[in-house]
mmCIF file of C-alpha atoms in Angstrom:
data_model
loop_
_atom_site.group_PDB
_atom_site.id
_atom_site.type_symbol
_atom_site.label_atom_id
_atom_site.label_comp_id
_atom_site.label_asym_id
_atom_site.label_seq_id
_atom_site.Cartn_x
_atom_site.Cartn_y
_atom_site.Cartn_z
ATOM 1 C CA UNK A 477 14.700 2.343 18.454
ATOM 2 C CA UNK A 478 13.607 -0.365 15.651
ATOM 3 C CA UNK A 479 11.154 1.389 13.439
ATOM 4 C CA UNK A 480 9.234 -0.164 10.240
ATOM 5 C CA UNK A 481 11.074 0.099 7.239
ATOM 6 C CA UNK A 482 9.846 -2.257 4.806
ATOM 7 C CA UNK A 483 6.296 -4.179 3.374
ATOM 8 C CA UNK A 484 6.495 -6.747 1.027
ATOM 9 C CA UNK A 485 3.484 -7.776 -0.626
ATOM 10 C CA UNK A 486 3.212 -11.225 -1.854
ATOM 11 C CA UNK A 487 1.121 -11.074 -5.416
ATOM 12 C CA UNK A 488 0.639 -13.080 -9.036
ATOM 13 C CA UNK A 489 0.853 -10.420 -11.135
ATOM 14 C CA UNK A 490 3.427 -7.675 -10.710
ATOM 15 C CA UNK A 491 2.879 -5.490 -13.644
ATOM 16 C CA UNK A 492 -1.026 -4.645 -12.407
ATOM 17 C CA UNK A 493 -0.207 -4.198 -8.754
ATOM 18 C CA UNK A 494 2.824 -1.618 -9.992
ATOM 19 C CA UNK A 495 -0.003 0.359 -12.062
ATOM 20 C CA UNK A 496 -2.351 0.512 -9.443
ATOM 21 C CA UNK A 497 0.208 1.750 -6.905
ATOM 22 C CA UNK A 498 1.389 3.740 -9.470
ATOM 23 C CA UNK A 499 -1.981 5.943 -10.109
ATOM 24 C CA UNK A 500 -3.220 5.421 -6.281
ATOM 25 C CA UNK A 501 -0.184 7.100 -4.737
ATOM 26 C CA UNK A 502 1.962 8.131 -7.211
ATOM 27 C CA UNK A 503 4.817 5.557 -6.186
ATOM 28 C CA UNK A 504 7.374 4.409 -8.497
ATOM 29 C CA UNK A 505 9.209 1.048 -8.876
ATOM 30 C CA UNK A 506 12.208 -0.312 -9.135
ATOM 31 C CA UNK A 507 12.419 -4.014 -11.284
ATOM 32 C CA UNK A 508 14.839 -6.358 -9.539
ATOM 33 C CA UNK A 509 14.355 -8.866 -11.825
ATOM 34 C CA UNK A 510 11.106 -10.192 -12.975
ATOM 35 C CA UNK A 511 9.483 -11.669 -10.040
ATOM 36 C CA UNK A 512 10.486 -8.463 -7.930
ATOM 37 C CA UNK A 513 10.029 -4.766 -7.642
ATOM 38 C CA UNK A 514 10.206 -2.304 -5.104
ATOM 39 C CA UNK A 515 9.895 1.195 -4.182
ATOM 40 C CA UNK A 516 13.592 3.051 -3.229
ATOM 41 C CA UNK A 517 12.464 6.004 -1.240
ATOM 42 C CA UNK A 518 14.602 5.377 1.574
ATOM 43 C CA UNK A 519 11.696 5.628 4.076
ATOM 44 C CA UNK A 520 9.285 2.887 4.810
ATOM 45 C CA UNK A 521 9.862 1.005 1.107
ATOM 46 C CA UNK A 522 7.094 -1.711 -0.152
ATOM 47 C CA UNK A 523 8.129 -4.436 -2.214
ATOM 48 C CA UNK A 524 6.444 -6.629 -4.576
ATOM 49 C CA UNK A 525 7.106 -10.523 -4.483
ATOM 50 C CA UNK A 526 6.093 -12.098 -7.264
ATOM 51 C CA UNK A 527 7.528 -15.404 -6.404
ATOM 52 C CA UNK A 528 5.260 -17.590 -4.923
ATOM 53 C CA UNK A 529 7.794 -20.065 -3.053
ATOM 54 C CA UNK A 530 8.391 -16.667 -0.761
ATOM 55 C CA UNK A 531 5.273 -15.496 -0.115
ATOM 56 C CA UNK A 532 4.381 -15.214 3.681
ATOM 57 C CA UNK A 533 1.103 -14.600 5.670
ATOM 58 C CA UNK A 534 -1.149 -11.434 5.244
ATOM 59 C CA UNK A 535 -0.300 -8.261 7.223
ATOM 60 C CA UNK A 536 -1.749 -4.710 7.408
ATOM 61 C CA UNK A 537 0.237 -2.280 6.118
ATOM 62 C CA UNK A 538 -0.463 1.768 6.723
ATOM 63 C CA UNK A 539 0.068 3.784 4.505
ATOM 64 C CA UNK A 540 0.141 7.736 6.160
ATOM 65 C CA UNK A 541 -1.289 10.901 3.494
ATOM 66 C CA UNK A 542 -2.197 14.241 3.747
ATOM 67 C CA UNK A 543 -5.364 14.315 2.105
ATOM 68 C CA UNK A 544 -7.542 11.089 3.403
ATOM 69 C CA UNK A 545 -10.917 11.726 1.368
ATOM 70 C CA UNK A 546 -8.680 12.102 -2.186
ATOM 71 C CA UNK A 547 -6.561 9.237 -1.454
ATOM 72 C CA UNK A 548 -10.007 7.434 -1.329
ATOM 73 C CA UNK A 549 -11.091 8.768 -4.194
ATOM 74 C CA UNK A 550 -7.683 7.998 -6.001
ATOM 75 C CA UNK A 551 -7.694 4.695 -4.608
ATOM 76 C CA UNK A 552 -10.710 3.794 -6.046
ATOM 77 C CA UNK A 553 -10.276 5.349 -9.321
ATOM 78 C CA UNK A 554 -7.128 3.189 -9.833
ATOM 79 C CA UNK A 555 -9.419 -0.163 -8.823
ATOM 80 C CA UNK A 556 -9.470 -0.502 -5.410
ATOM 81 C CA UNK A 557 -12.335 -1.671 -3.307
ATOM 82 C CA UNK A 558 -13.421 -0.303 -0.228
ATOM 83 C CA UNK A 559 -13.257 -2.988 2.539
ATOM 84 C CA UNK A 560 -14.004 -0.357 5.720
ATOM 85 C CA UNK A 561 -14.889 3.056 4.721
ATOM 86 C CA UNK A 562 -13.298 6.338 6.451
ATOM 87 C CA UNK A 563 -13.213 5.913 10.525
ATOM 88 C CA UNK A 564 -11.699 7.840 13.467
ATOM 89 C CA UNK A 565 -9.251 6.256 15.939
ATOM 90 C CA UNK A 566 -7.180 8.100 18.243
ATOM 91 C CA UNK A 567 -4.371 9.570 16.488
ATOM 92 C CA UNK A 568 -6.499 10.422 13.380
ATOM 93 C CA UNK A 569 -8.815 8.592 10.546
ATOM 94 C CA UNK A 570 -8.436 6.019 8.161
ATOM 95 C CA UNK A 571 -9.680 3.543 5.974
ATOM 96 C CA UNK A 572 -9.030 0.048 4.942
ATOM 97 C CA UNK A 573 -9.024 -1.044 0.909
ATOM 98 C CA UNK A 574 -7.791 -4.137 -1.121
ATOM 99 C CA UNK A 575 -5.647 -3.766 -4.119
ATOM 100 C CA UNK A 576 -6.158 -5.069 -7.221
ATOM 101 C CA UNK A 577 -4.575 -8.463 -6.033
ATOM 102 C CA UNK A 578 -6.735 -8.880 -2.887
ATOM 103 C CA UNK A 579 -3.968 -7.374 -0.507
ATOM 104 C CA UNK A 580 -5.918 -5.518 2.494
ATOM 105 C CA UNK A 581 -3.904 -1.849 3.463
ATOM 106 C CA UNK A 582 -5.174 0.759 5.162
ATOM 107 C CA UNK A 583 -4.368 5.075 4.660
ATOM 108 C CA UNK A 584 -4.669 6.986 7.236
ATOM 109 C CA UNK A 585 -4.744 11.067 7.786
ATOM 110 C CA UNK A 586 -2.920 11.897 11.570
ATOM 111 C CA UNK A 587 -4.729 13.951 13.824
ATOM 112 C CA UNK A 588 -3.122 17.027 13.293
ATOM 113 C CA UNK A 589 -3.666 17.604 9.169
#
């Protein structure tokens, strides 16, 4: 079965949207070069395109955590804004933000946590 593997995020300024990631959610980067970086968990990676000949259109990405209200909190301590605060949907409850560089992504908290 095809599965989701991998987010890139098109952005201007890699360095800030590898801190914020950084504090929000703890992720670390790989540099691949300077218009590049990515994170090499091995699971559902996100990269980082700083190069502005490749970017494509928007896209939601989903990020799943175990704690939904600290992820908020952590979110928005590392400058994050809101864009649609904490919600229930079948399956569990979420809510949207934008990074630093505008990008809209959403964490969400299943069901059964």
């Amino acid at each position: 079965m095809a599965r989701l593997n991998y987010v890139e995020l098109p952005l201007a300024d890699i360095p800030a949207a590898k801190r914020f990631y950084e504090q929000a959610f703890a992720w670390s980067f790989t540099d691949f070069g300077p218009d590049y970086a990515a994170t090499t968990s091995g699971d559902t990676d996100i990269g980082l395109n700083g190069d502005s000949s490749q970017w494509t259109a928007a896209l939601l990405p989903v990020i799943e955590v175990d704690d939904l209200e600290a992820t908020l909190a952590q979110v928005t301590a590392a400058g994050g804004t809101i864009s649609l605060p904490i919600f229930a949907f079948p399956g569990g409850r979420r809510f949207h933000f934008r990074d630093p560089a505008g990008h809209e992504l959403a964490a969400m908290q299943p069901a059964d946590h």
